[in-house]
Amino acid sequence: MNRKTKPTSPFPSRSPRSSLNSALSGKAQSLSFFSPMARKSSLLKRLVILAILLIFAVLAIVNTFFNPTPPPPGLPTDDVKLPSDVKQKLENFRGQNSKVKIYMYDLPKKFTYGIIEQHALARGGLVHSDADVSSLKYPGHQHMGEWYLFSDLNRPEVERVGSPIVKVTDPEEADLFFVPVFSSLSLIVNNGGGPAPEDGARRYSDDEMQEELVEWLEKQEYWRRNKGWDHVIVAGDPNAMLRVVDRLKNAVLLVSDFGRLRGDQGSLVKDVIIPYSHRINLYKGEIGVENRNTLLFFMGNRFRKEGGKIRDLLFNLLETEEGFIIKHGTQSRENRRAATRGMHTSKFCLNPAGDTPSACRLFDSIVSLCIPVIVSDSIELPFEDAIDYRKIAIFVETNTALKPGYLVSILKEVTTEKILEYQKELKEVQRYFMYDHPEGTVKEVWRQVSQKLPLIKLMINRDRRLIKRELSEPDCSCLCTNKTGIISSL
C-alpha cells in the first residue's frame, strides 16, 4: 500500500528550542563584534581623566612653591627659626621693594665740598691745595638741613633702618633723583664777603654757582628725560636758587616757605616744607612751670624787611610789659646762649614773621618746650599731615596782635593746666625738628618726598599728553604742569 509523503519544504524545519538557541547564538556573535570597540572607548576616557588630574596636580604644585598663600593673620611668616640678625636682614631686604628708590647725583665738588672750602677761605681759613676737601667740616647755620640729607644718603644702607627711601647706585632703577647742592651755604659764602683774593681773582659768586649748576643739570640725560619733574633739590634759605628757580620749578623743592616763590614756582602740591635747623640747645628737662618765670620771651633782629616789619611794631607794643622780655639781638654765639636761657625759662615764645613768613625761632621754641605764639598770617609749617599745630602753638592774626593789650590779656588767661598740656604735646613732637635724631627730621623729610611719587608720575604723563595750555591766571593745573606750552612731539 502506497503511503503519501509530505511535500519537502525548501527551508529546513526548526523546533522552538533550536530557534531560541539560534537567536542567542546570533546575539552572542553580535556582542563579540562590538566588545573591542567598547574596551577602547573606556580606556580612552580613563586616559583623558588621568591627564586632567595630572594637570591639576602640576598647577597645585607650582602655585604652592612659587605663589605661596599668605598665612592667616597672627601666624608667623617663617616656619624655620632664624637668628635675629639674619631675620632683620631679611626684613630689610623685603622692605626694599616697597621703598621709593633715590639716586643721588655725584655732583662736581664745586657744588658741594667746594662751597665748604669757599666758606673757610672767606673767613680767613687756610685750605692746602693738596688737602682732601671732603674732610672739611660743614659749618653750622639755620639752613643746614641740606647737609643732613646729603650725609644721610652717604651712609651705608644697613645704617638707614626704617627710612622710607632707599638709595640706589644705578640711575635706571631710580624713582627720584636727588641734587645735593649746598645752595643755602652758598648764599652765606656770598654774603660773608671776606678779603679780596691776593691773586686778583673775583670773590665767590652765588649767582654764578646757580647758573653753572643748572647748565650742568640740563646736560644730564635723566633731567632731560622728564624735564626735571622727578628731581629733588634743597633750597632751604628763601633766597637759595632764586635766580634760576624758573628753570628748576618742575623739581620737588625742599623749602622753608613760599615767601619768595610765585604760585607757578612753588606749592604744597609738589614741594615739601622743611624746618630750620634749631640753633639753641635742646631742653632736656621735664614739663612744668616752676622754672619758667617769664610769661613771654623774644630775642631776635628787630628790623626786618617785607613781612618782618611786624617785629618793630610788636617791639613798640610789648617791650615795656611786665613779665615780657623782648630783646633785639642778631645771630652770635653769645646771643644764642642768652636765647637758650630765655626760652628755657619762659612759658611762651613770640614768633613773628621774618623777611618771609617763617623764621628759625619757631623751631628753637619748640625744642625748648616754650609754647610758640605765632604772628604770621601766611606761614607754612612742616609735616602738617602728622602734627596738629593747634595743640602746640597759639596763632594770632597780625592785625589782632597789634591791638593794645590783646596779647597780654590772652596769655595771662591761659591756665597752668593748659600750659602743661601744650608742653606735653611739644615734648611728643620734639623729634620732628631734630635733624640729628634717628627718628627725626631727616626721616620725616624723606617720608614727605616719597609721598610725592604718585603725583610726580601724574605730572610727567599729563605734561606729555596736553597739547596746549593758555591761562591768564594760575589754577590748580599750573601746580602740576607748565602754564603754557605746545607739545610738538605728537
CSV table of C-alpha atoms in Angstrom, one decimal:
chain,number,residue,atom,x,y,z
A,1,MET,CA,0.0,0.0,0.0
A,2,ASN,CA,1.5,3.2,-1.1
A,3,ARG,CA,2.0,5.9,1.7
A,4,LYS,CA,1.5,9.5,0.9
A,5,THR,CA,4.6,11.7,1.8
A,6,LYS,CA,4.6,15.4,2.8
A,7,PRO,CA,6.0,17.7,0.3
A,8,THR,CA,9.6,18.8,1.0
A,9,SER,CA,10.0,22.4,2.2
A,10,PRO,CA,12.7,24.4,0.6
A,11,PHE,CA,13.8,25.6,4.2
A,12,PRO,CA,14.9,23.3,6.9
A,13,SER,CA,12.5,22.7,9.6
A,14,ARG,CA,13.3,24.2,13.2
A,15,SER,CA,11.9,23.5,16.6
A,16,PRO,CA,11.1,26.2,19.0
A,17,ARG,CA,14.2,25.4,21.1
A,18,SER,CA,16.5,25.3,18.2
A,19,SER,CA,15.2,28.7,17.1
A,20,LEU,CA,15.9,30.2,20.6
A,21,ASN,CA,19.4,28.7,20.6
A,22,SER,CA,20.0,30.1,17.2
A,23,ALA,CA,18.8,33.6,18.3
A,24,LEU,CA,21.1,33.5,21.3
A,25,SER,CA,24.0,32.4,19.3
A,26,GLY,CA,23.4,35.3,16.8
A,27,LYS,CA,23.3,37.9,19.7
A,28,ALA,CA,26.5,36.5,21.1
A,29,GLN,CA,28.2,36.8,17.8
A,30,SER,CA,27.0,40.4,17.6
A,31,LEU,CA,28.3,41.3,21.1
A,32,SER,CA,31.6,39.7,20.3
A,33,PHE,CA,31.9,42.0,17.3
A,34,PHE,CA,31.4,45.3,19.3
A,35,SER,CA,33.4,44.3,22.5
A,36,PRO,CA,36.8,45.5,21.4
A,37,MET,CA,35.4,49.0,20.4
A,38,ALA,CA,33.8,49.3,23.9
A,39,ARG,CA,37.0,48.5,25.6
A,40,LYS,CA,38.9,51.0,23.6
A,41,SER,CA,36.4,53.8,24.3
A,42,SER,CA,36.6,53.1,28.1
A,43,LEU,CA,40.4,53.2,28.1
A,44,LEU,CA,40.4,56.5,26.2
A,45,LYS,CA,38.0,58.0,28.8
A,46,ARG,CA,40.3,56.9,31.6
A,47,LEU,CA,43.3,58.4,29.9
A,48,VAL,CA,41.6,61.7,29.5
A,49,ILE,CA,40.5,61.8,33.1
A,50,LEU,CA,44.0,60.9,34.3
A,51,ALA,CA,45.6,63.6,32.1
A,52,ILE,CA,43.2,66.2,33.6
A,53,LEU,CA,44.0,65.1,37.1
A,54,LEU,CA,47.7,65.3,36.3
A,55,ILE,CA,47.4,68.9,35.0
A,56,PHE,CA,45.6,70.0,38.2
A,57,ALA,CA,48.3,68.3,40.3
A,58,VAL,CA,51.1,70.2,38.5
A,59,LEU,CA,49.2,73.5,38.8
A,60,ALA,CA,48.8,73.0,42.5
A,61,ILE,CA,52.5,72.2,43.0
A,62,VAL,CA,53.5,75.3,41.0
A,63,ASN,CA,51.1,77.5,42.9
A,64,THR,CA,52.4,76.2,46.3
A,65,PHE,CA,56.1,76.7,45.6
A,66,PHE,CA,56.1,79.9,43.5
A,67,ASN,CA,53.0,81.7,44.8
A,68,PRO,CA,52.5,80.6,48.4
A,69,THR,CA,49.3,81.5,50.1
A,70,PRO,CA,50.0,84.0,52.9
A,71,PRO,CA,49.4,82.7,56.4
A,72,PRO,CA,46.3,83.8,58.3
A,73,PRO,CA,46.8,86.9,60.4
A,74,GLY,CA,48.6,86.3,63.7
A,75,LEU,CA,50.7,83.3,62.4
A,76,PRO,CA,54.5,83.6,61.9
A,77,THR,CA,55.6,84.1,58.4
A,78,ASP,CA,58.6,81.7,58.7
A,79,ASP,CA,58.4,78.1,59.7
A,80,VAL,CA,62.1,78.0,60.4
A,81,LYS,CA,63.6,79.9,63.3
A,82,LEU,CA,66.3,82.2,62.2
A,83,PRO,CA,68.9,84.2,64.1
A,84,SER,CA,67.7,87.7,64.9
A,85,ASP,CA,70.4,89.4,62.8
A,86,VAL,CA,69.6,87.2,59.8
A,87,LYS,CA,65.9,87.8,60.3
A,88,GLN,CA,66.5,91.6,60.4
A,89,LYS,CA,68.5,91.5,57.2
A,90,LEU,CA,65.7,89.5,55.5
A,91,GLU,CA,63.1,92.0,56.7
A,92,ASN,CA,65.2,94.9,55.4
A,93,PHE,CA,65.6,93.1,52.1
A,94,ARG,CA,61.9,92.6,51.8
A,95,GLY,CA,61.2,96.2,52.7
A,96,GLN,CA,63.4,97.5,49.9
A,97,ASN,CA,60.8,96.6,47.3
A,98,SER,CA,58.2,98.9,48.8
A,99,LYS,CA,60.5,101.9,49.3
A,100,VAL,CA,61.0,104.8,46.9
A,101,LYS,CA,64.3,104.5,45.2
A,102,ILE,CA,66.5,107.6,45.1
A,103,TYR,CA,69.7,108.1,43.1
A,104,MET,CA,72.0,110.9,44.3
A,105,TYR,CA,74.0,112.7,41.7
A,106,ASP,CA,77.7,112.7,42.1
A,107,LEU,CA,77.9,116.5,41.6
A,108,PRO,CA,81.2,118.2,40.8
A,109,LYS,CA,82.8,119.2,44.1
A,110,LYS,CA,82.4,122.9,43.4
A,111,PHE,CA,78.7,122.5,44.2
A,112,THR,CA,79.2,120.6,47.5
A,113,TYR,CA,82.5,120.4,49.3
A,114,GLY,CA,83.9,123.2,47.2
A,115,ILE,CA,81.4,125.6,48.8
A,116,ILE,CA,82.5,124.5,52.3
A,117,GLU,CA,86.1,125.3,51.1
A,118,GLN,CA,85.0,128.7,49.9
A,119,HIS,CA,83.3,129.3,53.3
A,120,ALA,CA,86.6,128.6,55.1
A,121,LEU,CA,88.5,130.8,52.7
A,122,ALA,CA,86.0,133.7,53.0
A,123,ARG,CA,86.6,133.7,56.8
A,124,GLY,CA,90.3,133.6,56.6
A,125,GLY,CA,90.8,129.9,56.9
A,126,LEU,CA,93.6,128.1,55.1
A,127,VAL,CA,93.0,125.2,52.8
A,128,HIS,CA,96.0,123.5,51.3
A,129,SER,CA,95.8,122.7,47.6
A,130,ASP,CA,96.6,119.1,48.2
A,131,ALA,CA,94.0,118.7,51.0
A,132,ASP,CA,91.0,116.4,50.7
A,133,VAL,CA,88.1,118.9,50.7
A,134,SER,CA,85.7,116.2,51.7
A,135,SER,CA,87.3,116.2,55.2
A,136,LEU,CA,86.3,119.8,55.7
A,137,LYS,CA,83.6,120.4,58.4
A,138,TYR,CA,80.3,121.8,57.3
A,139,PRO,CA,79.6,125.0,59.3
A,140,GLY,CA,76.6,125.2,61.5
A,141,HIS,CA,73.7,127.5,60.4
A,142,GLN,CA,69.9,127.6,60.4
A,143,HIS,CA,69.6,126.1,57.0
A,144,MET,CA,71.9,123.2,57.3
A,145,GLY,CA,69.2,120.6,56.6
A,146,GLU,CA,70.9,120.3,53.2
A,147,TRP,CA,74.0,118.8,54.9
A,148,TYR,CA,72.0,116.3,57.0
A,149,LEU,CA,70.1,115.0,53.9
A,150,PHE,CA,73.4,114.7,52.0
A,151,SER,CA,75.0,112.9,54.9
A,152,ASP,CA,72.1,110.5,55.3
A,153,LEU,CA,72.3,109.3,51.7
A,154,ASN,CA,76.1,108.8,52.1
A,155,ARG,CA,75.6,106.4,54.9
A,156,PRO,CA,75.5,102.6,54.2
A,157,GLU,CA,72.0,101.3,53.7
A,158,VAL,CA,72.3,99.0,56.8
A,159,GLU,CA,72.5,102.1,58.9
A,160,ARG,CA,69.4,103.6,57.4
A,161,VAL,CA,66.9,101.2,59.0
A,162,GLY,CA,63.3,102.3,58.8
A,163,SER,CA,63.9,105.0,56.2
A,164,PRO,CA,61.0,105.3,53.7
A,165,ILE,CA,63.5,105.7,50.8
A,166,VAL,CA,66.4,103.6,49.6
A,167,LYS,CA,69.5,104.9,47.8
A,168,VAL,CA,70.3,103.2,44.5
A,169,THR,CA,73.6,103.4,42.6
A,170,ASP,CA,72.0,102.6,39.2
A,171,PRO,CA,70.0,105.6,37.8
A,172,GLU,CA,68.0,103.3,35.7
A,173,GLU,CA,66.5,101.8,38.9
A,174,ALA,CA,65.7,105.2,40.4
A,175,ASP,CA,62.2,106.7,41.0
A,176,LEU,CA,63.7,110.0,42.0
A,177,PHE,CA,66.9,111.9,41.6
A,178,PHE,CA,68.5,114.0,44.5
A,179,VAL,CA,70.6,117.0,43.6
A,180,PRO,CA,72.8,117.6,46.7
A,181,VAL,CA,73.8,121.2,46.1
A,182,PHE,CA,74.7,123.3,49.2
A,183,SER,CA,72.6,126.2,48.0
A,184,SER,CA,72.0,127.8,51.4
A,185,LEU,CA,75.6,127.7,52.4
A,186,SER,CA,76.5,129.2,49.0
A,187,LEU,CA,74.4,132.3,50.0
A,188,ILE,CA,76.3,132.6,53.3
A,189,VAL,CA,79.6,132.5,51.5
A,190,ASN,CA,78.5,135.1,49.0
A,191,ASN,CA,77.1,137.4,51.7
A,192,GLY,CA,80.1,136.8,54.0
A,193,GLY,CA,82.4,138.6,51.6
A,194,GLY,CA,85.9,138.3,53.1
A,195,PRO,CA,89.1,139.9,51.8
A,196,ALA,CA,89.7,140.0,48.0
A,197,PRO,CA,91.9,137.2,46.8
A,198,GLU,CA,95.6,138.2,46.6
A,199,ASP,CA,95.9,136.9,43.0
A,200,GLY,CA,93.3,139.3,41.8
A,201,ALA,CA,90.6,136.7,41.3
A,202,ARG,CA,86.9,137.7,41.9
A,203,ARG,CA,85.2,137.0,45.1
A,204,TYR,CA,82.8,134.0,45.3
A,205,SER,CA,79.6,134.5,43.4
A,206,ASP,CA,76.4,132.6,44.4
A,207,ASP,CA,74.7,133.8,41.1
A,208,GLU,CA,77.5,132.1,39.1
A,209,MET,CA,77.1,128.9,41.1
A,210,GLN,CA,73.4,128.8,40.4
A,211,GLU,CA,73.9,129.3,36.7
A,212,GLU,CA,76.6,126.7,36.5
A,213,LEU,CA,74.5,124.1,38.4
A,214,VAL,CA,71.5,124.5,36.1
A,215,GLU,CA,73.8,124.3,33.0
A,216,TRP,CA,75.2,121.0,34.4
A,217,LEU,CA,71.8,119.6,35.2
A,218,GLU,CA,70.3,120.4,31.8
A,219,LYS,CA,73.0,118.3,30.2
A,220,GLN,CA,72.1,115.3,32.2
A,221,GLU,CA,70.1,112.5,30.4
A,222,TYR,CA,67.8,111.9,33.4
A,223,TRP,CA,66.9,115.6,33.8
A,224,ARG,CA,66.0,116.0,30.2
A,225,ARG,CA,64.0,112.7,30.1
A,226,ASN,CA,61.2,114.1,32.3
A,227,LYS,CA,62.0,117.8,32.3
A,228,GLY,CA,63.2,117.6,35.9
A,229,TRP,CA,59.8,116.5,37.4
A,230,ASP,CA,61.4,113.5,39.2
A,231,HIS,CA,64.3,115.5,40.7
A,232,VAL,CA,64.6,116.8,44.3
A,233,ILE,CA,66.5,120.0,45.2
A,234,VAL,CA,67.1,121.6,48.6
A,235,ALA,CA,66.6,125.4,48.7
A,236,GLY,CA,66.1,126.0,52.4
A,237,ASP,CA,67.1,129.6,52.5
A,238,PRO,CA,64.3,131.7,50.9
A,239,ASN,CA,66.9,133.2,48.5
A,240,ALA,CA,68.5,129.9,47.6
A,241,MET,CA,68.4,129.1,43.9
A,242,LEU,CA,66.1,132.1,43.4
A,243,ARG,CA,68.0,133.4,40.4
A,244,VAL,CA,67.3,130.1,38.4
A,245,VAL,CA,64.1,128.9,40.1
A,246,ASP,CA,62.1,129.3,36.8
A,247,ARG,CA,64.4,126.6,35.2
A,248,LEU,CA,64.1,124.3,38.3
A,249,LYS,CA,60.5,124.8,39.2
A,250,ASN,CA,59.4,121.4,37.9
A,251,ALA,CA,61.5,119.7,40.6
A,252,VAL,CA,60.4,118.9,44.1
A,253,LEU,CA,61.8,121.8,46.0
A,254,LEU,CA,62.6,121.4,49.7
A,255,VAL,CA,61.9,124.9,51.1
A,256,SER,CA,61.3,126.7,54.4
A,257,ASP,CA,58.3,128.6,53.0
A,258,PHE,CA,56.9,130.1,49.8
A,259,GLY,CA,57.7,133.7,50.7
A,260,ARG,CA,59.9,134.4,47.7
A,261,LEU,CA,58.2,132.0,45.2
A,262,ARG,CA,55.4,132.7,42.8
A,263,GLY,CA,52.4,130.4,42.6
A,264,ASP,CA,53.7,128.7,39.5
A,265,GLN,CA,57.1,128.1,41.1
A,266,GLY,CA,56.3,126.5,44.4
A,267,SER,CA,53.3,124.9,46.0
A,268,LEU,CA,52.2,122.4,48.6
A,269,VAL,CA,51.1,120.2,45.7
A,270,LYS,CA,54.6,119.3,44.6
A,271,ASP,CA,57.1,120.7,47.2
A,272,VAL,CA,58.0,119.9,50.8
A,273,ILE,CA,58.2,122.4,53.7
A,274,ILE,CA,61.3,121.6,55.8
A,275,PRO,CA,62.1,123.1,59.2
A,276,TYR,CA,65.0,125.3,60.0
A,277,SER,CA,67.8,123.6,62.0
A,278,HIS,CA,67.4,124.7,65.6
A,279,ARG,CA,70.3,126.9,66.8
A,280,ILE,CA,69.8,126.7,70.5
A,281,ASN,CA,70.3,123.7,72.9
A,282,LEU,CA,67.5,121.1,73.3
A,283,TYR,CA,65.6,121.4,76.5
A,284,LYS,CA,66.0,118.1,78.3
A,285,GLY,CA,64.1,118.8,81.5
A,286,GLU,CA,60.6,117.7,82.4
A,287,ILE,CA,57.4,119.7,81.7
A,288,GLY,CA,56.4,122.2,84.3
A,289,VAL,CA,56.2,125.9,85.1
A,290,GLU,CA,58.2,126.1,88.3
A,291,ASN,CA,61.4,127.3,86.5
A,292,ARG,CA,59.6,129.3,83.8
A,293,ASN,CA,59.0,132.7,85.4
A,294,THR,CA,58.9,134.8,82.2
A,295,LEU,CA,55.5,134.9,80.6
A,296,LEU,CA,56.6,135.8,77.0
A,297,PHE,CA,60.1,135.8,75.5
A,298,PHE,CA,61.6,137.1,72.2
A,299,MET,CA,65.1,137.7,71.1
A,300,GLY,CA,65.9,138.5,67.5
A,301,ASN,CA,66.5,141.1,64.9
A,302,ARG,CA,64.0,143.9,65.5
A,303,PHE,CA,64.3,145.3,62.0
A,304,ARG,CA,63.3,143.1,59.1
A,305,LYS,CA,62.1,143.7,55.5
A,306,GLU,CA,58.7,143.0,53.9
A,307,GLY,CA,56.6,140.8,56.2
A,308,GLY,CA,59.0,141.2,59.0
A,309,LYS,CA,58.1,144.8,59.6
A,310,ILE,CA,55.6,143.4,62.2
A,311,ARG,CA,58.5,142.9,64.5
A,312,ASP,CA,59.2,146.6,65.1
A,313,LEU,CA,55.5,147.3,65.8
A,314,LEU,CA,55.4,144.4,68.3
A,315,PHE,CA,58.5,145.8,70.0
A,316,ASN,CA,56.9,149.1,70.5
A,317,LEU,CA,53.8,147.5,71.9
A,318,LEU,CA,55.3,144.8,74.2
A,319,GLU,CA,58.8,145.7,75.3
A,320,THR,CA,57.6,147.5,78.5
A,321,GLU,CA,55.0,145.0,79.5
A,322,GLU,CA,55.5,143.3,82.9
A,323,GLY,CA,56.6,139.6,82.5
A,324,PHE,CA,57.6,140.1,78.9
A,325,ILE,CA,61.2,140.0,77.7
A,326,ILE,CA,61.6,141.5,74.2
A,327,LYS,CA,65.2,142.0,73.1
A,328,HIS,CA,67.0,142.9,69.9
A,329,GLY,CA,69.8,140.5,69.0
A,330,THR,CA,71.5,139.1,65.9
A,331,GLN,CA,72.9,135.6,65.4
A,332,SER,CA,76.1,135.2,67.5
A,333,ARG,CA,77.4,132.6,69.9
A,334,GLU,CA,76.7,134.9,72.9
A,335,ASN,CA,73.2,135.7,71.8
A,336,ARG,CA,72.4,132.1,71.2
A,337,ARG,CA,73.4,131.3,74.8
A,338,ALA,CA,71.2,134.2,76.0
A,339,ALA,CA,68.3,132.9,73.8
A,340,THR,CA,68.7,129.4,75.2
A,341,ARG,CA,68.4,130.7,78.8
A,342,GLY,CA,65.4,132.9,77.8
A,343,MET,CA,63.5,130.2,76.0
A,344,HIS,CA,64.2,127.5,78.6
A,345,THR,CA,62.8,129.8,81.4
A,346,SER,CA,59.7,131.2,79.6
A,347,LYS,CA,56.2,129.9,79.2
A,348,PHE,CA,55.5,131.4,75.8
A,349,CYS,CA,57.9,132.4,73.0
A,350,LEU,CA,56.8,135.1,70.4
A,351,ASN,CA,57.2,134.1,66.8
A,352,PRO,CA,56.6,137.0,64.4
A,353,ALA,CA,57.3,136.7,60.7
A,354,GLY,CA,60.8,137.4,59.4
A,355,ASP,CA,61.7,138.6,56.0
A,356,THR,CA,59.5,135.8,54.8
A,357,PRO,CA,56.6,134.1,56.8
A,358,SER,CA,58.8,131.6,58.7
A,359,ALA,CA,61.7,132.1,61.0
A,360,CYS,CA,64.2,129.9,62.9
A,361,ARG,CA,62.9,130.9,66.3
A,362,LEU,CA,59.8,128.9,65.9
A,363,PHE,CA,61.8,125.7,65.9
A,364,ASP,CA,64.1,126.9,68.7
A,365,SER,CA,61.0,127.5,70.8
A,366,ILE,CA,59.6,124.0,70.0
A,367,VAL,CA,62.7,122.2,71.1
A,368,SER,CA,62.7,124.5,74.2
A,369,LEU,CA,59.1,123.4,75.2
A,370,CYS,CA,58.4,127.2,75.1
A,371,ILE,CA,54.8,127.5,73.7
A,372,PRO,CA,55.0,129.4,70.3
A,373,VAL,CA,52.8,132.4,69.9
A,374,ILE,CA,52.8,132.7,66.1
A,375,VAL,CA,52.0,136.0,64.5
A,376,SER,CA,52.5,135.3,60.8
A,377,ASP,CA,49.4,135.1,58.6
A,378,SER,CA,51.0,133.3,55.6
A,379,ILE,CA,53.2,130.8,57.4
A,380,GLU,CA,53.5,127.3,56.0
A,381,LEU,CA,54.6,124.6,58.5
A,382,PRO,CA,56.4,121.3,58.1
A,383,PHE,CA,54.8,117.9,58.5
A,384,GLU,CA,51.2,119.1,59.0
A,385,ASP,CA,49.9,115.7,58.0
A,386,ALA,CA,51.5,114.4,61.2
A,387,ILE,CA,51.3,117.4,63.5
A,388,ASP,CA,48.3,119.3,64.7
A,389,TYR,CA,50.0,122.7,65.4
A,390,ARG,CA,46.9,123.9,67.3
A,391,LYS,CA,48.0,121.6,70.1
A,392,ILE,CA,51.4,123.0,70.4
A,393,ALA,CA,51.1,126.7,69.5
A,394,ILE,CA,48.8,129.8,69.7
A,395,PHE,CA,48.0,131.5,66.4
A,396,VAL,CA,47.2,135.2,66.4
A,397,GLU,CA,46.2,137.1,63.3
A,398,THR,CA,48.5,140.1,62.7
A,399,ASN,CA,46.0,142.9,63.0
A,400,THR,CA,44.6,141.4,66.1
A,401,ALA,CA,48.0,141.0,67.7
A,402,LEU,CA,48.7,144.7,67.2
A,403,LYS,CA,45.7,145.7,69.3
A,404,PRO,CA,47.0,147.2,72.6
A,405,GLY,CA,46.7,144.8,75.5
A,406,TYR,CA,45.4,141.9,73.4
A,407,LEU,CA,48.4,139.5,73.6
A,408,VAL,CA,48.9,140.4,77.3
A,409,SER,CA,45.4,139.6,78.2
A,410,ILE,CA,45.0,136.3,76.3
A,411,LEU,CA,48.4,134.9,77.6
A,412,LYS,CA,47.6,135.8,81.2
A,413,GLU,CA,44.3,133.9,80.9
A,414,VAL,CA,46.0,130.6,80.0
A,415,THR,CA,45.8,128.3,83.0
A,416,THR,CA,48.7,126.2,84.3
A,417,GLU,CA,46.8,123.0,83.3
A,418,LYS,CA,46.6,124.2,79.7
A,419,ILE,CA,50.3,125.2,79.7
A,420,LEU,CA,51.2,121.7,80.8
A,421,GLU,CA,49.0,120.2,78.0
A,422,TYR,CA,50.9,122.3,75.5
A,423,GLN,CA,54.3,121.3,76.9
A,424,LYS,CA,53.3,117.6,76.9
A,425,GLU,CA,52.4,117.9,73.2
A,426,LEU,CA,55.6,119.8,72.4
A,427,LYS,CA,57.7,117.1,74.1
A,428,GLU,CA,55.9,114.5,71.9
A,429,VAL,CA,56.8,116.3,68.6
A,430,GLN,CA,60.3,117.5,69.5
A,431,ARG,CA,62.0,114.8,67.4
A,432,TYR,CA,60.3,116.1,64.2
A,433,PHE,CA,62.5,119.2,64.5
A,434,MET,CA,65.8,117.5,65.3
A,435,TYR,CA,67.9,116.7,62.2
A,436,ASP,CA,70.4,114.6,64.2
A,437,HIS,CA,67.7,112.4,65.8
A,438,PRO,CA,67.4,108.8,64.3
A,439,GLU,CA,63.6,109.2,64.1
A,440,GLY,CA,63.7,112.9,63.5
A,441,THR,CA,63.6,115.5,60.7
A,442,VAL,CA,65.6,113.6,58.0
A,443,LYS,CA,63.3,110.6,58.1
A,444,GLU,CA,60.2,112.8,58.0
A,445,VAL,CA,61.5,114.8,55.1
A,446,TRP,CA,62.1,111.6,53.1
A,447,ARG,CA,58.7,110.4,54.1
A,448,GLN,CA,57.1,113.6,52.6
A,449,VAL,CA,59.3,113.3,49.5
A,450,SER,CA,58.3,109.6,48.9
A,451,GLN,CA,54.6,110.6,49.1
A,452,LYS,CA,55.1,112.9,46.1
A,453,LEU,CA,55.9,110.0,43.8
A,454,PRO,CA,52.4,109.2,42.5
A,455,LEU,CA,51.8,112.9,41.8
A,456,ILE,CA,55.2,113.2,40.1
A,457,LYS,CA,54.2,110.3,37.7
A,458,LEU,CA,50.8,112.1,37.1
A,459,MET,CA,52.6,115.3,36.3
A,460,ILE,CA,55.0,113.6,33.9
A,461,ASN,CA,52.3,111.8,32.0
A,462,ARG,CA,50.0,114.8,32.0
A,463,ASP,CA,52.7,117.1,30.7
A,464,ARG,CA,53.3,114.7,27.8
A,465,ARG,CA,49.6,114.4,27.0
A,466,LEU,CA,48.4,118.0,26.9
A,467,ILE,CA,48.7,119.8,23.6
A,468,LYS,CA,48.3,123.4,24.7
A,469,ARG,CA,47.5,125.4,27.9
A,470,GLU,CA,47.0,129.1,27.9
A,471,LEU,CA,45.8,130.7,31.1
A,472,SER,CA,45.6,134.3,32.2
A,473,GLU,CA,45.8,133.4,35.8
A,474,PRO,CA,47.2,130.3,37.6
A,475,ASP,CA,44.9,127.5,38.5
A,476,CYS,CA,45.4,124.0,40.0
A,477,SER,CA,46.9,122.6,36.8
A,478,CYS,CA,49.7,125.2,37.0
A,479,LEU,CA,50.9,123.4,40.1
A,480,CYS,CA,51.2,120.2,38.2
A,481,THR,CA,52.4,121.3,34.7
A,482,ASN,CA,53.7,124.3,32.9
A,483,LYS,CA,51.2,127.1,32.5
A,484,THR,CA,51.7,127.3,28.7
A,485,GLY,CA,53.3,125.2,26.2
A,486,ILE,CA,52.9,123.2,22.9
A,487,ILE,CA,53.9,119.6,22.7
A,488,SER,CA,55.3,119.1,19.2
A,489,SER,CA,56.3,115.5,19.5
A,490,LEU,CA,52.8,114.1,19.0
